[in-house]
Short mmCIF file of C-alpha atoms in Angstrom, two decimals:
data_model
loop_
_atom_site.label_atom_id
_atom_site.label_comp_id
_atom_site.label_asym_id
_atom_site.label_seq_id
_atom_site.Cartn_x
_atom_site.Cartn_y
_atom_site.Cartn_z
CA MET A 1 110.49 162.28 109.11
CA ASN A 2 112.99 159.86 110.11
CA ALA A 3 112.25 156.14 108.93
CA PHE A 4 110.36 155.23 111.46
CA ALA A 5 108.58 157.90 112.12
CA GLY A 6 105.23 156.15 114.88
CA THR A 7 106.90 153.09 114.86
CA GLY A 8 106.61 153.42 118.49
CA LYS A 9 102.66 153.83 118.55
CA LEU A 10 102.15 150.92 116.65
CA VAL A 11 103.52 148.46 118.69
CA ARG A 12 101.35 149.36 121.40
CA LEU A 13 98.56 149.26 118.69
CA VAL A 14 99.69 145.74 117.72
CA LEU A 15 99.82 144.61 121.43
CA ARG A 16 96.39 146.08 122.15
CA ARG A 17 95.13 143.77 119.13
CA ASP A 18 97.33 140.66 119.84
CA ARG A 19 97.25 141.34 123.66
CA VAL A 20 94.61 137.85 124.24
CA LEU A 21 96.66 135.25 121.54
CA LEU A 22 100.11 136.34 121.75
CA PRO A 23 100.81 135.45 125.81
CA LEU A 24 98.29 132.44 125.43
CA TRP A 25 101.32 131.29 122.55
CA VAL A 26 103.53 131.58 124.67
CA ALA A 27 102.31 129.17 127.17
CA PHE A 28 101.67 127.10 125.56
CA ILE A 29 104.41 126.39 123.91
CA CYS A 30 106.44 127.01 126.89
CA MET A 31 104.47 124.36 128.48
CA ILE A 32 105.50 121.95 125.43
CA PRO A 33 108.64 120.97 126.10
CA VAL A 34 108.10 120.75 130.62
CA VAL A 35 106.15 118.09 129.52
CA PHE A 36 108.10 116.33 128.62
CA VAL A 37 110.05 116.06 130.68
CA GLY A 38 107.74 114.65 133.40
CA ALA A 39 106.42 112.11 130.46
CA PHE A 40 110.06 110.32 129.94
CA THR A 41 111.30 111.08 134.10
CA GLY A 42 107.83 108.62 134.01
CA ALA A 43 108.77 106.79 131.03
CA TYR A 44 112.43 105.99 131.74
CA PRO A 45 113.42 106.52 134.94
CA THR A 46 116.71 105.66 134.92
CA ALA A 47 119.77 106.17 132.96
CA GLU A 48 119.34 102.31 131.67
CA ALA A 49 115.90 102.94 130.71
CA ARG A 50 116.98 106.47 128.42
CA GLN A 51 119.87 104.27 127.12
CA HIS A 52 117.45 101.24 124.76
CA TYR A 53 115.43 103.34 124.10
CA TYR A 54 118.06 106.08 122.85
CA GLU A 55 119.42 102.99 121.03
CA THR A 56 115.81 101.85 119.86
CA SER A 57 115.05 105.18 118.42
CA VAL A 58 118.06 106.74 117.04
CA HIS A 59 118.30 105.32 113.95
CA THR A 60 114.51 104.84 112.85
CA ARG A 61 114.43 107.46 110.58
CA ALA A 62 110.05 109.24 110.46
CA PHE A 63 111.39 109.98 114.15
CA THR A 64 114.47 111.78 112.83
CA ILE A 65 112.13 113.55 109.91
CA ALA A 66 109.19 114.67 112.40
CA TYR A 67 111.69 115.69 115.97
CA GLY A 68 115.87 115.76 113.98
CA VAL A 69 118.93 114.03 114.81
CA LEU A 70 119.23 112.76 118.64
CA ASN A 71 122.71 112.97 120.09
CA GLY A 72 122.35 111.23 123.45
CA SER A 73 120.97 109.25 126.18
CA SER A 74 120.28 111.88 128.79
CA LEU A 75 116.89 113.62 129.59
CA GLY A 76 117.81 116.22 128.38
CA GLU A 77 119.31 115.78 125.02
CA LEU A 78 115.44 113.24 125.00
CA VAL A 79 113.58 116.62 125.36
CA ALA A 80 115.11 118.55 123.65
CA TRP A 81 115.20 116.00 120.11
CA ARG A 82 111.27 115.75 121.14
CA SER A 83 110.27 119.40 121.06
CA GLY A 84 112.09 119.90 117.20
CA PHE A 85 108.25 119.76 116.57
CA VAL A 86 107.47 122.43 118.30
CA THR A 87 110.13 124.39 116.30
CA PHE A 88 107.62 124.09 113.24
CA MET A 89 104.72 125.47 115.40
CA VAL A 90 106.74 128.79 116.32
CA ALA A 91 107.62 129.54 112.55
CA LEU A 92 104.59 129.25 111.48
CA PHE A 93 103.06 131.02 114.72
CA ALA A 94 105.20 133.62 113.31
CA LEU A 95 105.75 134.08 109.57
CA LEU A 96 101.34 133.76 110.66
CA THR A 97 101.66 137.29 112.83
CA VAL A 98 103.63 138.71 110.61
CA ILE A 99 101.66 138.47 107.26
CA ARG A 100 97.74 138.93 109.26
CA HIS A 101 99.62 142.74 110.98
CA THR A 102 101.35 144.37 107.02
CA ARG A 103 99.86 142.61 104.32
CA THR A 104 96.47 141.42 105.58
CA GLU A 105 96.36 145.27 107.12
CA GLU A 106 97.42 146.90 103.49
CA GLU A 107 95.25 144.46 101.50
CA ALA A 108 91.89 145.80 103.79
CA GLY A 109 92.89 149.18 103.71
CA ARG A 110 93.55 150.12 107.27
CA ARG A 111 97.11 150.59 106.40
CA GLU A 112 96.60 153.23 104.35
CA LEU A 113 94.76 155.17 106.64
CA VAL A 114 97.60 154.65 109.29
CA GLY A 115 99.53 155.82 106.91
CA ALA A 116 97.68 159.46 106.06
CA THR A 117 98.80 160.22 109.50
CA ALA A 118 102.25 160.76 110.55
CA VAL A 119 102.87 157.68 110.47
CA SER A 120 106.69 157.18 108.43
CA ARG A 121 105.93 153.76 105.16
CA HIS A 122 107.84 151.29 107.54
CA ALA A 123 106.80 151.82 110.86
CA ASP A 124 104.21 149.03 110.48
CA LEU A 125 107.47 146.79 109.34
CA ALA A 126 109.15 147.23 111.61
CA ALA A 127 106.38 147.71 114.62
CA THR A 128 104.75 144.13 113.29
CA LEU A 129 108.67 142.88 113.53
CA ILE A 130 110.14 143.71 117.14
CA VAL A 131 106.27 142.60 118.67
CA THR A 132 107.21 138.98 117.15
CA CYS A 133 110.86 138.88 117.59
CA GLY A 134 110.66 140.14 121.11
CA ALA A 135 107.26 137.80 121.78
CA ALA A 136 109.84 134.50 120.40
CA LEU A 137 112.52 135.87 122.62
CA VAL A 138 110.36 136.14 125.30
CA LEU A 139 109.27 132.28 124.73
CA GLY A 140 112.53 130.97 124.93
CA ILE A 141 113.76 132.94 127.75
CA ALA A 142 110.85 131.40 129.69
CA SER A 143 111.43 128.25 128.11
CA ALA A 144 114.54 127.99 129.10
CA VAL A 145 113.63 129.59 132.95
CA ALA A 146 110.28 126.68 132.92
CA LEU A 147 113.36 123.46 132.18
CA ILE A 148 115.71 124.45 134.15
CA GLY A 149 113.26 124.70 137.26
CA GLN A 150 112.98 121.56 136.38
CA GLY A 151 116.76 120.50 137.10
CA LEU A 152 117.67 120.32 133.29
CA PRO A 153 120.88 122.34 133.03
CA ALA A 154 121.44 125.80 133.49
CA ALA A 155 122.80 126.25 129.52
CA GLY A 156 121.74 123.56 127.56
CA SER A 157 117.58 125.00 128.25
CA LEU A 158 118.80 127.99 127.01
CA ALA A 159 120.50 127.06 123.56
CA LEU A 160 116.79 125.46 123.45
CA GLY A 161 114.94 128.38 124.50
CA LEU A 162 117.24 130.25 122.10
CA GLY A 163 116.53 127.87 119.66
CA LEU A 164 112.53 128.18 120.09
CA THR A 165 113.46 131.96 118.91
CA VAL A 166 115.93 132.11 116.18
CA ALA A 167 113.53 129.77 114.64
CA ALA A 168 110.40 132.25 115.13
CA CYS A 169 112.54 135.56 114.15
CA ALA A 170 113.54 133.74 111.13
CA PHE A 171 110.12 132.92 110.16
CA ALA A 172 108.66 136.40 110.95
CA SER A 173 111.18 137.59 108.38
CA ILE A 174 110.85 136.02 105.85
CA GLY A 175 106.43 136.52 106.60
CA ALA A 176 107.69 140.25 106.13
CA VAL A 177 109.71 139.62 102.67
CA THR A 178 106.75 137.78 100.91
CA ALA A 179 104.59 140.37 102.90
CA GLN A 180 106.39 142.81 99.78
CA LEU A 181 105.90 140.18 97.39
CA THR A 182 101.64 139.46 96.16
CA THR A 183 99.22 141.53 97.00
CA GLY A 184 96.49 139.85 98.63
CA ALA A 185 97.50 137.95 102.49
CA GLY A 186 96.47 134.57 100.53
CA GLY A 187 99.32 134.43 98.13
CA ALA A 188 101.73 136.17 100.83
CA ARG A 189 100.05 132.99 103.21
CA ALA A 190 101.01 129.93 100.61
CA ILE A 191 104.81 131.62 99.53
CA GLY A 192 105.43 131.38 102.98
CA ILE A 193 104.07 128.57 104.46
CA SER A 194 105.48 126.49 100.97
CA ALA A 195 109.59 128.17 102.24
CA LEU A 196 108.18 126.29 105.79
CA GLY A 197 107.36 123.01 103.98
CA ALA A 198 110.88 122.87 102.27
CA ALA A 199 112.26 123.96 105.27
CA ILE A 200 111.39 120.86 107.16
CA LEU A 201 111.70 118.58 103.37
CA LEU A 202 115.50 119.46 103.40
CA ARG A 203 116.07 119.58 107.49
CA GLY A 204 114.54 116.14 107.54
CA VAL A 205 117.14 115.28 104.34
CA GLY A 206 120.16 116.81 106.06
CA ASP A 207 119.56 114.51 108.79
CA ILE A 208 118.49 111.88 107.56
CA ALA A 209 121.89 112.00 106.53
CA ALA A 210 123.97 113.30 109.28
CA GLN A 211 122.65 109.78 111.17
CA SER A 212 123.24 107.43 108.86
CA GLY A 213 126.81 109.26 108.24
CA ASP A 214 125.96 109.19 103.80
CA GLY A 215 124.80 111.92 102.02
CA PRO A 216 124.57 115.59 102.60
CA ALA A 217 123.95 116.15 106.03
CA TRP A 218 124.80 119.98 105.17
CA VAL A 219 121.13 120.41 103.12
CA SER A 220 120.12 121.16 107.11
CA TRP A 221 122.61 124.25 107.57
CA LEU A 222 120.13 125.25 104.23
CA THR A 223 116.75 126.09 107.00
CA PRO A 224 116.67 128.25 109.81
CA LEU A 225 115.04 125.08 111.83
CA GLY A 226 117.94 123.71 111.03
CA TRP A 227 120.00 126.28 112.41
CA ALA A 228 118.01 126.04 115.81
CA GLU A 229 119.11 122.51 115.45
CA ALA A 230 122.37 123.24 115.98
CA LEU A 231 122.52 124.93 118.27
CA ARG A 232 123.03 121.29 120.56
CA PRO A 233 121.41 121.99 123.56
CA TYR A 234 122.22 118.94 126.09
CA SER A 235 124.98 118.28 124.11
CA GLY A 236 127.66 120.58 123.50
CA GLU A 237 126.17 124.05 122.81
CA ARG A 238 127.23 125.91 120.06
CA TRP A 239 126.68 129.02 121.24
CA TRP A 240 128.18 130.70 117.01
CA VAL A 241 125.08 129.87 115.49
CA LEU A 242 123.79 132.20 117.03
CA ALA A 243 125.66 134.66 115.19
CA LEU A 244 125.15 133.03 111.89
CA ALA A 245 121.21 132.98 112.82
CA ALA A 246 120.88 137.03 113.74
CA GLY A 247 123.20 137.97 110.16
CA ALA A 248 120.16 135.86 108.12
CA VAL A 249 117.31 137.81 109.60
CA LEU A 250 119.26 140.62 109.70
CA ALA A 251 119.87 140.50 105.93
CA LEU A 252 115.86 138.86 105.93
CA ILE A 253 115.36 142.14 107.31
CA VAL A 254 117.12 144.87 104.77
CA LEU A 255 115.57 143.02 101.90
CA ALA A 256 112.03 142.99 103.60
CA VAL A 257 112.42 147.10 103.65
CA ALA A 258 114.26 147.17 100.80
CA LEU A 259 111.39 145.37 98.65
CA SER A 260 108.55 147.79 100.30
CA GLU A 261 110.41 150.55 99.30
CA ARG A 262 109.98 149.80 95.17
CA ARG A 263 106.11 148.47 94.96
CA ASP A 264 103.15 150.65 95.67
CA LEU A 265 101.16 150.74 98.53
CA GLY A 266 98.51 148.32 98.31
CA VAL A 267 99.88 146.08 95.65
CA GLY A 268 103.66 143.64 95.89
CA MET A 269 106.11 142.97 93.37
CA PHE A 270 104.63 140.40 91.79
CA GLN A 271 101.25 142.31 91.07
CA ALA A 272 97.87 140.21 90.55
CA ARG A 273 96.33 139.22 87.01
CA LEU A 274 92.79 141.98 86.09
CA GLY A 275 90.01 139.51 85.75
CA PRO A 276 87.12 139.01 83.09
CA ALA A 277 84.25 141.74 83.57
CA ALA A 278 82.09 139.76 84.29
CA ALA A 279 82.05 136.35 86.17
CA GLY A 280 80.96 133.83 84.51
CA PRO A 281 78.51 131.02 84.75
CA HIS A 282 80.87 129.28 87.93
CA LEU A 283 79.76 132.24 89.99
CA SER A 284 76.28 132.26 89.85
CA SER A 285 75.50 131.88 93.16
CA PRO A 286 76.09 132.64 97.18
CA LEU A 287 77.44 128.43 96.60
CA ALA A 288 79.52 128.68 93.85
CA LEU A 289 81.15 132.23 95.07
CA ALA A 290 82.41 130.29 98.96
CA TRP A 291 83.92 127.46 96.78
CA ARG A 292 85.63 129.22 95.01
CA LEU A 293 86.62 131.01 98.11
CA HIS A 294 87.65 127.76 99.81
CA ARG A 295 88.58 125.39 97.13
CA GLY A 296 92.64 126.95 97.79
CA PRO A 297 93.00 125.98 101.83
CA LEU A 298 90.48 122.99 101.04
CA ILE A 299 92.96 121.41 99.02
CA SER A 300 95.99 122.42 100.33
CA ARG A 301 94.66 120.87 104.04
CA ILE A 302 93.56 117.47 102.22
CA ALA A 303 96.90 117.13 100.85
CA GLY A 304 99.17 118.18 104.15
CA LEU A 305 97.07 115.90 105.96
CA THR A 306 96.59 112.73 103.88
CA LEU A 307 100.83 113.61 103.83
CA VAL A 308 100.69 113.54 107.83
CA GLY A 309 98.44 109.95 107.83
CA LEU A 310 100.67 108.33 105.56
CA VAL A 311 103.62 109.48 106.96
CA ILE A 312 101.03 108.08 110.75
CA GLY A 313 100.53 105.25 109.60
CA ALA A 314 104.49 104.22 107.87
CA MET A 315 105.09 105.14 111.79
CA SER A 316 102.91 102.46 113.79
CA ALA A 317 104.47 99.43 113.12
CA SER A 318 108.15 100.34 114.32
CA LEU A 319 106.81 102.62 117.01
CA GLY A 320 105.03 99.29 117.74
CA ALA A 321 108.40 97.01 118.38
CA LEU A 322 109.87 100.50 120.22
CA MET A 323 107.10 100.52 122.41
CA ASP A 324 107.49 97.06 123.30
CA ASN A 325 110.45 97.28 124.32
CA SER A 326 109.84 99.73 127.22
CA GLY A 327 108.89 99.39 130.43
CA ALA A 328 106.13 98.99 132.84
CA VAL A 329 105.82 102.11 133.47
CA ALA A 330 105.95 103.66 129.86
CA ARG A 331 103.69 101.94 129.19
CA GLU A 332 100.92 102.95 131.84
CA VAL A 333 101.92 106.97 131.04
CA LEU A 334 101.28 105.45 127.04
CA ALA A 335 97.70 103.49 128.26
CA ARG A 336 96.58 106.56 130.37
CA LEU A 337 97.11 108.59 127.26
CA GLY A 338 96.19 106.39 124.67
CA GLY A 339 93.42 103.88 126.36
CA PRO A 340 93.02 100.76 126.16
CA GLY A 341 94.52 98.45 123.04
CA THR A 342 97.84 97.50 120.70
CA LEU A 343 100.96 99.82 122.31
CA VAL A 344 100.23 100.87 117.87
CA ASP A 345 96.57 101.46 119.30
CA GLN A 346 97.45 103.31 122.17
CA PHE A 347 99.97 105.60 119.70
CA LEU A 348 97.20 106.46 117.41
CA ALA A 349 94.49 107.44 119.90
CA PRO A 350 96.53 110.71 120.61
CA MET A 351 97.26 110.66 116.96
CA MET A 352 94.12 111.29 115.80
CA THR A 353 92.89 114.09 119.42
CA MET A 354 95.16 115.33 117.16
CA LEU A 355 93.87 115.21 113.64
CA GLY A 356 90.58 116.23 115.84
CA LEU A 357 92.38 119.94 117.20
CA VAL A 358 93.99 120.04 113.61
CA SER A 359 90.86 119.61 112.27
CA ALA A 360 88.64 122.45 113.84
CA PHE A 361 91.91 125.09 113.75
CA PHE A 362 90.97 124.85 109.80
CA ALA A 363 87.25 125.26 110.77
CA ILE A 364 86.88 127.98 112.38
CA GLN A 365 89.91 129.74 110.06
CA SER A 366 86.83 128.56 107.55
CA ALA A 367 84.52 130.34 109.54
CA LEU A 368 87.07 133.62 109.64
CA LEU A 369 86.66 134.15 106.60
CA LEU A 370 82.96 134.65 106.62
CA ARG A 371 83.60 137.57 108.72
CA ASN A 372 87.52 138.78 107.01
CA GLU A 373 83.72 139.17 104.47
CA GLU A 374 81.66 141.24 106.79
CA ARG A 375 85.08 143.06 108.49
CA ASP A 376 86.50 144.24 104.56
CA GLY A 377 82.97 145.50 102.90
CA ARG A 378 82.84 142.86 100.34
CA ALA A 379 79.99 141.54 101.73
CA GLU A 380 77.52 143.97 101.51
CA PRO A 381 77.70 144.61 98.14
CA LEU A 382 76.79 141.09 97.82
CA LEU A 383 74.17 141.35 100.09
CA ALA A 384 72.71 144.20 98.35
CA THR A 385 71.60 140.95 95.52
CA PRO A 386 69.08 139.27 95.92
CA VAL A 387 70.97 137.20 98.28
CA ASN A 388 70.19 136.98 101.61
CA ARG A 389 71.97 136.91 104.52
CA LEU A 390 70.90 132.68 104.72
CA ARG A 391 71.79 131.66 101.77
CA TRP A 392 75.30 133.61 101.94
CA ALA A 393 76.46 132.29 105.56
CA GLY A 394 75.30 128.72 104.82
CA SER A 395 77.24 128.43 101.84
CA HIS A 396 80.27 129.27 104.04
CA VAL A 397 78.38 127.04 106.54
CA ALA A 398 78.76 124.57 104.11
CA PHE A 399 82.32 124.48 103.71
CA ALA A 400 83.21 124.77 107.16
CA LEU A 401 81.77 121.81 107.86
CA LEU A 402 82.02 119.40 104.97
CA GLY A 403 85.90 120.54 104.20
CA PRO A 404 87.14 118.91 107.89
CA ALA A 405 85.24 115.58 107.11
CA LEU A 406 86.90 115.50 103.67
CA GLY A 407 90.46 115.87 105.74
CA VAL A 408 89.54 113.23 108.99
CA VAL A 409 88.51 110.91 105.29
CA ALA A 410 91.74 111.56 103.92
CA PHE A 411 93.61 110.68 107.02
CA GLY A 412 92.56 108.37 108.14
CA ALA A 413 91.99 106.62 104.28
CA ALA A 414 96.18 107.29 104.27
CA ALA A 415 96.70 106.67 107.81
CA GLY A 416 95.00 102.76 107.25
CA LEU A 417 96.58 102.22 103.95
CA THR A 418 100.70 102.29 104.57
CA HIS A 419 99.95 100.98 108.56
CA GLY A 420 98.50 97.95 106.44
CA LEU A 421 99.72 97.44 103.56
CA ASN A 422 103.34 96.87 106.70
CA THR A 423 100.84 94.50 108.70
CA GLY A 424 99.68 92.09 105.89
CA ASP A 425 95.58 92.39 106.67
CA VAL A 426 94.87 96.39 104.38
CA ALA A 427 91.01 95.45 104.55
CA ARG A 428 91.52 95.44 108.29
CA GLU A 429 93.77 98.08 109.18
CA LEU A 430 91.11 101.02 106.53
CA LEU A 431 88.34 100.55 108.48
CA ARG A 432 90.03 101.27 111.63
CA LEU A 433 92.02 104.38 110.83
CA LEU A 434 89.54 105.24 109.39
CA THR A 435 86.64 105.03 111.92
CA ALA A 436 89.06 106.19 114.06
CA ALA A 437 89.51 108.98 113.02
CA LEU A 438 85.83 109.37 111.68
CA VAL A 439 84.34 109.87 115.61
CA GLN A 440 86.54 112.87 115.54
CA LEU A 441 84.09 114.92 113.23
CA PRO A 442 81.84 116.37 116.52
CA VAL A 443 84.20 117.81 118.62
CA VAL A 444 84.97 119.63 115.06
CA TRP A 445 82.07 120.23 114.97
CA VAL A 446 81.04 121.49 117.56
CA PHE A 447 84.09 124.69 117.39
CA THR A 448 82.88 125.45 114.50
CA GLY A 449 79.77 125.92 116.14
CA ILE A 450 81.19 127.90 118.93
CA ALA A 451 83.21 130.07 116.07
CA PHE A 452 79.65 130.67 113.96
CA ALA A 453 77.95 131.28 116.84
CA LEU A 454 80.39 133.73 117.88
CA PHE A 455 79.91 135.32 114.52
CA GLY A 456 76.54 135.25 114.70
CA LEU A 457 76.14 136.85 117.74
CA LEU A 458 78.97 138.56 118.51
CA PRO A 459 81.01 138.93 116.19
CA ARG A 460 84.16 141.06 117.42
CA LEU A 461 84.99 138.15 119.58
CA VAL A 462 85.39 135.14 117.04
CA ALA A 463 88.92 134.73 116.35
CA GLY A 464 88.34 134.10 120.84
CA THR A 465 87.78 129.90 119.39
CA PHE A 466 91.21 129.20 118.41
CA ALA A 467 91.85 130.33 122.73
CA VAL A 468 88.88 127.53 123.57
CA ALA A 469 90.16 125.46 121.38
CA MET A 470 93.99 125.34 122.50
CA VAL A 471 91.88 125.85 126.13
CA SER A 472 90.64 122.41 125.62
CA MET A 473 92.27 121.11 124.50
CA LEU A 474 95.17 121.36 127.86
CA PHE A 475 92.76 120.52 130.05
CA GLY A 476 92.69 116.81 128.62
CA TRP A 477 96.32 116.65 127.32
CA VAL A 478 98.52 118.14 130.21
CA GLY A 479 95.88 116.40 133.00
CA GLY A 480 96.34 113.17 131.28
CA GLU A 481 100.00 113.82 132.10
CA LEU A 482 100.34 115.18 135.14
CA GLN A 483 97.58 112.47 137.16
CA LEU A 484 95.35 115.66 138.00
CA ASP A 485 91.54 114.79 138.59
CA ARG A 486 89.29 113.55 136.81
CA TRP A 487 87.19 116.46 136.81
CA VAL A 488 89.78 119.11 135.82
CA ILE A 489 90.37 116.87 132.21
CA ASN A 490 86.95 115.90 131.89
CA LEU A 491 86.30 119.48 130.87
CA SER A 492 88.01 118.84 127.44
CA VAL A 493 85.10 118.76 125.28
CA PHE A 494 88.30 115.94 123.49
CA GLU A 495 88.48 113.70 126.88
CA HIS A 496 84.43 112.53 125.91
CA VAL A 497 85.40 111.23 122.39
CA PRO A 498 86.02 107.56 122.27
CA LYS A 499 88.84 106.76 121.87
CA LEU A 500 89.92 104.55 118.60
CA PRO A 501 91.74 102.58 117.78
CA GLY A 502 91.44 99.73 120.05
CA GLY A 503 88.60 101.42 122.69
CA VAL A 504 84.96 101.31 122.44
CA MET A 505 82.97 102.40 120.89
CA THR A 506 80.44 105.00 122.17
CA PRO A 507 77.34 106.58 119.72
CA THR A 508 76.68 108.43 123.25
CA PRO A 509 78.96 111.28 123.25
CA LEU A 510 79.11 111.87 119.49
CA ILE A 511 75.24 112.48 119.93
CA VAL A 512 75.31 114.66 122.28
CA MET A 513 78.31 116.71 120.75
CA THR A 514 76.82 116.47 116.83
CA VAL A 515 73.76 118.21 117.94
CA VAL A 516 75.23 121.12 120.48
CA ALA A 517 77.06 121.74 117.05
CA ALA A 518 73.99 122.21 115.41
CA ALA A 519 72.10 123.92 117.80
CA LEU A 520 74.86 126.50 117.66
CA VAL A 521 75.18 127.04 114.21
CA ALA A 522 70.84 127.47 113.86
CA ALA A 523 71.95 129.57 116.92
CA GLY A 524 74.19 131.64 115.08
CA LEU A 525 73.04 131.77 111.96
CA ALA A 526 69.48 133.23 114.11
CA GLY A 527 71.79 136.43 115.13
CA LEU A 528 72.85 136.92 111.98
CA THR A 529 69.66 137.47 110.79
CA ARG A 530 68.67 139.69 113.49
CA ARG A 531 72.58 142.23 114.39
CA ASP A 532 73.26 144.71 112.44
CA MET A 533 75.97 144.12 109.60
CA PRO A 534 78.77 145.48 108.79
CA THR A 535 80.04 144.96 112.30
CA THR A 536 84.34 146.02 112.66
#
C-alpha cells in the first residue's frame, strides 16, 4: 500500500467536519488588519499624526512585547505592527486543529476504525496538515487581497498575509509533532501551547533587544513568530525568509512522520503511567471527578489571565500618555470604542470586553468537555452507577460557571494592582478594575447557558456556541469601528454590558443576562434528562 493511500478521502472528511469553523476562522482573521486600516486612517489621517504616534510608541516595551518591532510610521507599517498579535491567534488555531484531528481522534478510537479500511498509517496526519496549511495559505492570500483593496502596497500586503501563513503552518507542524508524544490529547495540547508561550517569550526578548540596540536580538530568529515578523511587510520585504520557514516546516513534518512510525497506535512516545486499581476518596463523587477533569485547564487559564492582567495594568499609564498626545479624531475613535471616562479608561474598557470574550470561550470549552465524556463513551459507565444525569452534568456546570468567575477576578485584581502601583492609588484602582472585570460575568454565563442548552437539546451543535460568540463580538467591534447603525451594533450581547471603568454602572442588563443564563442552563439540564444517551 502507498504510504499516503486514502489521503484524498480523509482530506474531504476533515473539510466536511470543519466546513463551518474554517471559513469563519479565515473570514474573522482577514477582517482584523482591514479594521486596523480604518482605525488608523480615522484616528491619524496625516503623515505628521502617524509620525507622532510612531515616535511615542516605538520605545514602549509593553507594545514591543505585544505587537513586535515597529519599523516606521507609514500606514502599512503601523497596520503590520498592530497585526503582530494576530500571528499568536493563527498559530494557536492551527496547533489545536492538528491535534484535534490527529491525537484526539486516536484517543477516541476513531482512527483505529478508519485504519481498518484501505487507508495508510500516515494518511490522517497528511490530510490534516494539507487542510490546515491550505486554509492558512487561503488566509494569507485573502488578507493580502483585502489590504490591497484598502489601497496599501501590494508587496507589503502579500508579505503580511504570508507572515500569517508562515506562523500557522509552523505551528501546525509543531502540533503534528506534539500529537506523537503523548497518549492523551490534553497532554499534546499542553506541550504545544507551552511551545507557543516560549515562542512569544523569545520573540518579545529579541524584539526588545532589537528595538533598544542592546541584547540578544538573534533569539527572535529561533521562533516561527519571529520569522513572520522578519518578512518586514511594507518596510523592505525580505522574501528569503519564506525559504527558511518552508525548510523548518518540512523538517518538523518529517520528524512527526518518523515519530509516528516508531510508536504503536493508541499510545504516544511518552506513555502514561498506570493509575491505582481503586479510586481514592478524592474521586468518590461526580463533583470530585469533575474537579479532576477541569483542574488542569482551570489552573492554567487563571494563571494566564493573571499574567495578562498584570501586563495590561502596567501598560495603562504609558498608553494614557500616548493617547493624550493623539488628535481630536483619535480621541473620538477611542471614545466610540471605549465609552466615557479618561483616556486610560477608554483603553481599559475594550480590554474588559476582550476578557469577557476569552472567558466565554473558556466556559464553552468546559461544556465541550461534558460532551466529550458522552461521545467518547466514558459517561455511560458512570451513569450505570447510582449517579443520575443531573448530578453528573451539574458537577460540570458548577466548574463552567465558577471557573470563569475566578478568572475574571484574577484578571481584574492583577490589572488593578499594577495600574494602582503606577498611579499611586492601589485601593481605588483595585476596586474599579475588579468591578469592571466582574460585570463581564453575566455575558460569560449567557454563552455558558447557550452551550449547556445545546448540549441538553441539540448535542451535535454544542461546538457552534463558539461561532455564536464570535459573531456577537464582531457585530459590536466592527460595528463600532465602521460606525454602523445602532440596531446592528446592539445585536451584540457584549454591547449591553456597562462600559467600565469610566462608564455608568447599570444593573438591569446584568440581571436580565443572569436570568437568561439560568434559564438556558435549566433548559439544557431538562433536555438532558429526556434525550437518548449517548448521542454521537
